[in-house]
mmCIF file of C-alpha atoms in Angstrom:
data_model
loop_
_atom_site.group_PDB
_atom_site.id
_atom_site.type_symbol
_atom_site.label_atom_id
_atom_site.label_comp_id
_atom_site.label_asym_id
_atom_site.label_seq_id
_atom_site.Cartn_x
_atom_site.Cartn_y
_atom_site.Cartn_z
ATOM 1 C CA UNK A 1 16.395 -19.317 0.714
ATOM 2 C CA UNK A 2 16.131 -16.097 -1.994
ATOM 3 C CA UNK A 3 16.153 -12.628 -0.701
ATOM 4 C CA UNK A 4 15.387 -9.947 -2.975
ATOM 5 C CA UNK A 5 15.593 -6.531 -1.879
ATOM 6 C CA UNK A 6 14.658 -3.460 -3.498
ATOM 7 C CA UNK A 7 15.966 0.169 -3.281
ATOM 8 C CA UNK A 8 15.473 3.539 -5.215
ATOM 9 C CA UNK A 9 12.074 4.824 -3.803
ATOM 10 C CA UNK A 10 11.010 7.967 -2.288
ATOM 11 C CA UNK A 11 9.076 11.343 -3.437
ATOM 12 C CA UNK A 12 9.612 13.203 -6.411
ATOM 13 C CA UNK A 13 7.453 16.027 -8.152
ATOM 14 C CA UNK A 14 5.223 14.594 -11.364
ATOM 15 C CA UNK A 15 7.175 14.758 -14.066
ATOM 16 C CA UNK A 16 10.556 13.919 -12.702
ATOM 17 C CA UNK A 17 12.742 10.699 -12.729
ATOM 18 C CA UNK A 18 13.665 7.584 -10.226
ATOM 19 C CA UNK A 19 15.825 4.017 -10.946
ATOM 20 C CA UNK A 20 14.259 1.271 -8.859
ATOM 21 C CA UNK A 21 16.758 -1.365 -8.169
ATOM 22 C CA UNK A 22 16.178 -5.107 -7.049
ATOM 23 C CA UNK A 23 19.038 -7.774 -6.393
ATOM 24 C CA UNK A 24 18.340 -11.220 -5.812
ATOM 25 C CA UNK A 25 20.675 -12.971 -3.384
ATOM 26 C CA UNK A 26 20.558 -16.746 -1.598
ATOM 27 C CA UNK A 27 20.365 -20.026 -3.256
ATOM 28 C CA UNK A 28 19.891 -19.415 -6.683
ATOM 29 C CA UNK A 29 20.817 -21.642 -9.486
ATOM 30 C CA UNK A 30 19.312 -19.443 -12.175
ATOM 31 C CA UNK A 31 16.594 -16.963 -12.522
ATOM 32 C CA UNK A 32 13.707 -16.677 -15.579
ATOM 33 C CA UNK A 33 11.475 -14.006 -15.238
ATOM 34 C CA UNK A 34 12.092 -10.911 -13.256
ATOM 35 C CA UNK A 35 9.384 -7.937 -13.084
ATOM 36 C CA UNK A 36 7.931 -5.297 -10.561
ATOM 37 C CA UNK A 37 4.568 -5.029 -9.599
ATOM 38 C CA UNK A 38 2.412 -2.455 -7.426
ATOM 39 C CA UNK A 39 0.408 -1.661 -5.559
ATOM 40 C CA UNK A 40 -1.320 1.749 -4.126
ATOM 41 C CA UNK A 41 -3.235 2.015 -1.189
ATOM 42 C CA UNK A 42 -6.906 0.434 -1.447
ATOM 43 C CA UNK A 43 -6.201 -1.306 -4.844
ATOM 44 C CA UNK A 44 -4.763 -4.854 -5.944
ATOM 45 C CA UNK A 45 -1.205 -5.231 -6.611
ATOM 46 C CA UNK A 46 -0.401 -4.748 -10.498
ATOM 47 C CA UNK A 47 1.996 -5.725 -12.664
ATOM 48 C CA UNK A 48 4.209 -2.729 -14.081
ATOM 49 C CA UNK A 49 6.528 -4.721 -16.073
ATOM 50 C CA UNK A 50 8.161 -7.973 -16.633
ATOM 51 C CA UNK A 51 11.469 -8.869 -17.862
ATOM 52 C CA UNK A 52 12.109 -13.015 -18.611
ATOM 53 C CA UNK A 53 15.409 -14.453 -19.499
ATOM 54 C CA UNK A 54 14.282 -15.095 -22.808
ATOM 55 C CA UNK A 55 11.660 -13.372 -24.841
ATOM 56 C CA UNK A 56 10.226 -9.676 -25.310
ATOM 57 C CA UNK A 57 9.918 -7.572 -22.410
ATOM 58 C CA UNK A 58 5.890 -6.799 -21.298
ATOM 59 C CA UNK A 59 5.064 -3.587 -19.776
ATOM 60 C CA UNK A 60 1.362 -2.100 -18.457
ATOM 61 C CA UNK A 61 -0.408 -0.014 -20.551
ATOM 62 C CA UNK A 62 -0.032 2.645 -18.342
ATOM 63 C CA UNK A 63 3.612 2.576 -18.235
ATOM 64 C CA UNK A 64 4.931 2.282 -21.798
ATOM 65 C CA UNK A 65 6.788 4.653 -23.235
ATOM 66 C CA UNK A 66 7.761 6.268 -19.627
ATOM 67 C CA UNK A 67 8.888 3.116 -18.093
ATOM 68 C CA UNK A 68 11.647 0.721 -18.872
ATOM 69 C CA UNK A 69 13.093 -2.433 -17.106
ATOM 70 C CA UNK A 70 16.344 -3.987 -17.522
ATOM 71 C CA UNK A 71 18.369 -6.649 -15.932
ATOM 72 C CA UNK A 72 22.240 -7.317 -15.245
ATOM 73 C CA UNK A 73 22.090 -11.145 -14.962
ATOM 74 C CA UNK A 74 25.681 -11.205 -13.515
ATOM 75 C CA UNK A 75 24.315 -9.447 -10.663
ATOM 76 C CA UNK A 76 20.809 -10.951 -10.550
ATOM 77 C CA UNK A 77 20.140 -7.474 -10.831
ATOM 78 C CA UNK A 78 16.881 -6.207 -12.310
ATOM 79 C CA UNK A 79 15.991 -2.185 -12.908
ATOM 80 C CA UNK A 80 13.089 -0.248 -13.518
ATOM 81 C CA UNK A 81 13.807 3.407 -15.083
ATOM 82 C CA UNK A 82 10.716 5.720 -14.757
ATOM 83 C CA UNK A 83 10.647 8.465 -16.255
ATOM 84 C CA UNK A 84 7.846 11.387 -16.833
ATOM 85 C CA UNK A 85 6.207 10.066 -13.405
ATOM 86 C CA UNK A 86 2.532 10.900 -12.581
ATOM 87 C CA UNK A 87 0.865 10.945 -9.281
ATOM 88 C CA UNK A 88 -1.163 7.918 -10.104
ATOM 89 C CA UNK A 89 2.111 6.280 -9.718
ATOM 90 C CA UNK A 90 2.263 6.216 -6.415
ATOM 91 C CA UNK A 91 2.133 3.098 -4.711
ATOM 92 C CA UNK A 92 4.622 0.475 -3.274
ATOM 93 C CA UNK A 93 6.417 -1.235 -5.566
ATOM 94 C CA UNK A 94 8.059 -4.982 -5.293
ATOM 95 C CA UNK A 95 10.364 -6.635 -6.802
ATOM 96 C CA UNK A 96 9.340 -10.431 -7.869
ATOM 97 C CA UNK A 97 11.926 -13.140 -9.355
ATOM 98 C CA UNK A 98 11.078 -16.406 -10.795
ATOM 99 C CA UNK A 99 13.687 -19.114 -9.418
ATOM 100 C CA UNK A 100 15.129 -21.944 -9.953
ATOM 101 C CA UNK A 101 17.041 -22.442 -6.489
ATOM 102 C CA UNK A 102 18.280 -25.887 -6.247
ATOM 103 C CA UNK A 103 20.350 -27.643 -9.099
ATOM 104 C CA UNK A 104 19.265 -31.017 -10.248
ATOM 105 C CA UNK A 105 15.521 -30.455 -9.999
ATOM 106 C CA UNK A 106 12.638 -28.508 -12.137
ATOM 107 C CA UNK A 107 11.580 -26.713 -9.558
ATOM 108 C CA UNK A 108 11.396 -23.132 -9.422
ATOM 109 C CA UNK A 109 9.807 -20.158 -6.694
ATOM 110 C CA UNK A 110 7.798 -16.993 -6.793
ATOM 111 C CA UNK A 111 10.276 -14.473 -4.630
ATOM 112 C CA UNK A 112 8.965 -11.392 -3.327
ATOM 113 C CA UNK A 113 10.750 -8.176 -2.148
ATOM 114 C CA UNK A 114 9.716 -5.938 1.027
ATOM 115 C CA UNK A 115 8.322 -3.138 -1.282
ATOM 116 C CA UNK A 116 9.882 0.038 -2.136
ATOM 117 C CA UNK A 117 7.596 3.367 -1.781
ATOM 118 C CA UNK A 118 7.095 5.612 -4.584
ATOM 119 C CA UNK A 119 5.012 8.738 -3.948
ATOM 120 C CA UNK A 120 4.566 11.855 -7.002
ATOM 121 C CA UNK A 121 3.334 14.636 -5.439
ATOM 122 C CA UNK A 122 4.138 18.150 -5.707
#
């Protein structure tokens, strides 16, 4: 099994800063992608930005250039920096890992975190 939990939330004024952190933990042989999604109340859960092993980092439109993820492999670590944050980023936001738990085999998981709350407000 693959826990991932998440930490770094909570309410800040728009404009200001928080560091989202995720670490994986459990049976895990390697990881490829890592990202964080969200999702605000009455809408679908969106991806904010993705981070894969290999490969150029995506981000949403309506993060770039205020957002930025990075991971710490030895760790199985991922972060997400935000920066200049606006009330329409409030929402939950989850951690999700894509991994390859068991050695010997191709197969690989979708993990999930327990969500994190992020609310901008003044």
């Amino acid at each position: 099994q693959v826990q991932l939990v998440e930490s770094g939330g909570g309410l800040v004024q728009p404009g200001g800063s928080l560091r989202l952190s995720c670490v994986a933990s459990g049976s895990i042989v390697s990881i490829n992608a890592m990202g964080w999604y969200r999702q605000a109340p009455g809408k679908q859960r969106e991806l904010v930005a993705v981070k894969p092993s290999g490969g150029s980092t995506n981000y949403a439109d309506s993060v770039k250039g205020r957002f930025t993820i990075s991971r710490d492999n030895a760790k199985n670590t991922v972060y997400l920096q935000m920066n200049s944050l606006k009330p329409e980023d409030t929402a939950v936001y989850y951690c999700n890992a894509d991994v390859v738990p068991y050695r010997g085999t191709d197969y690989r998981a979708m993990y999930w975190g327990q969500g994190t709350q992020v609310t901008v407000s003044s």
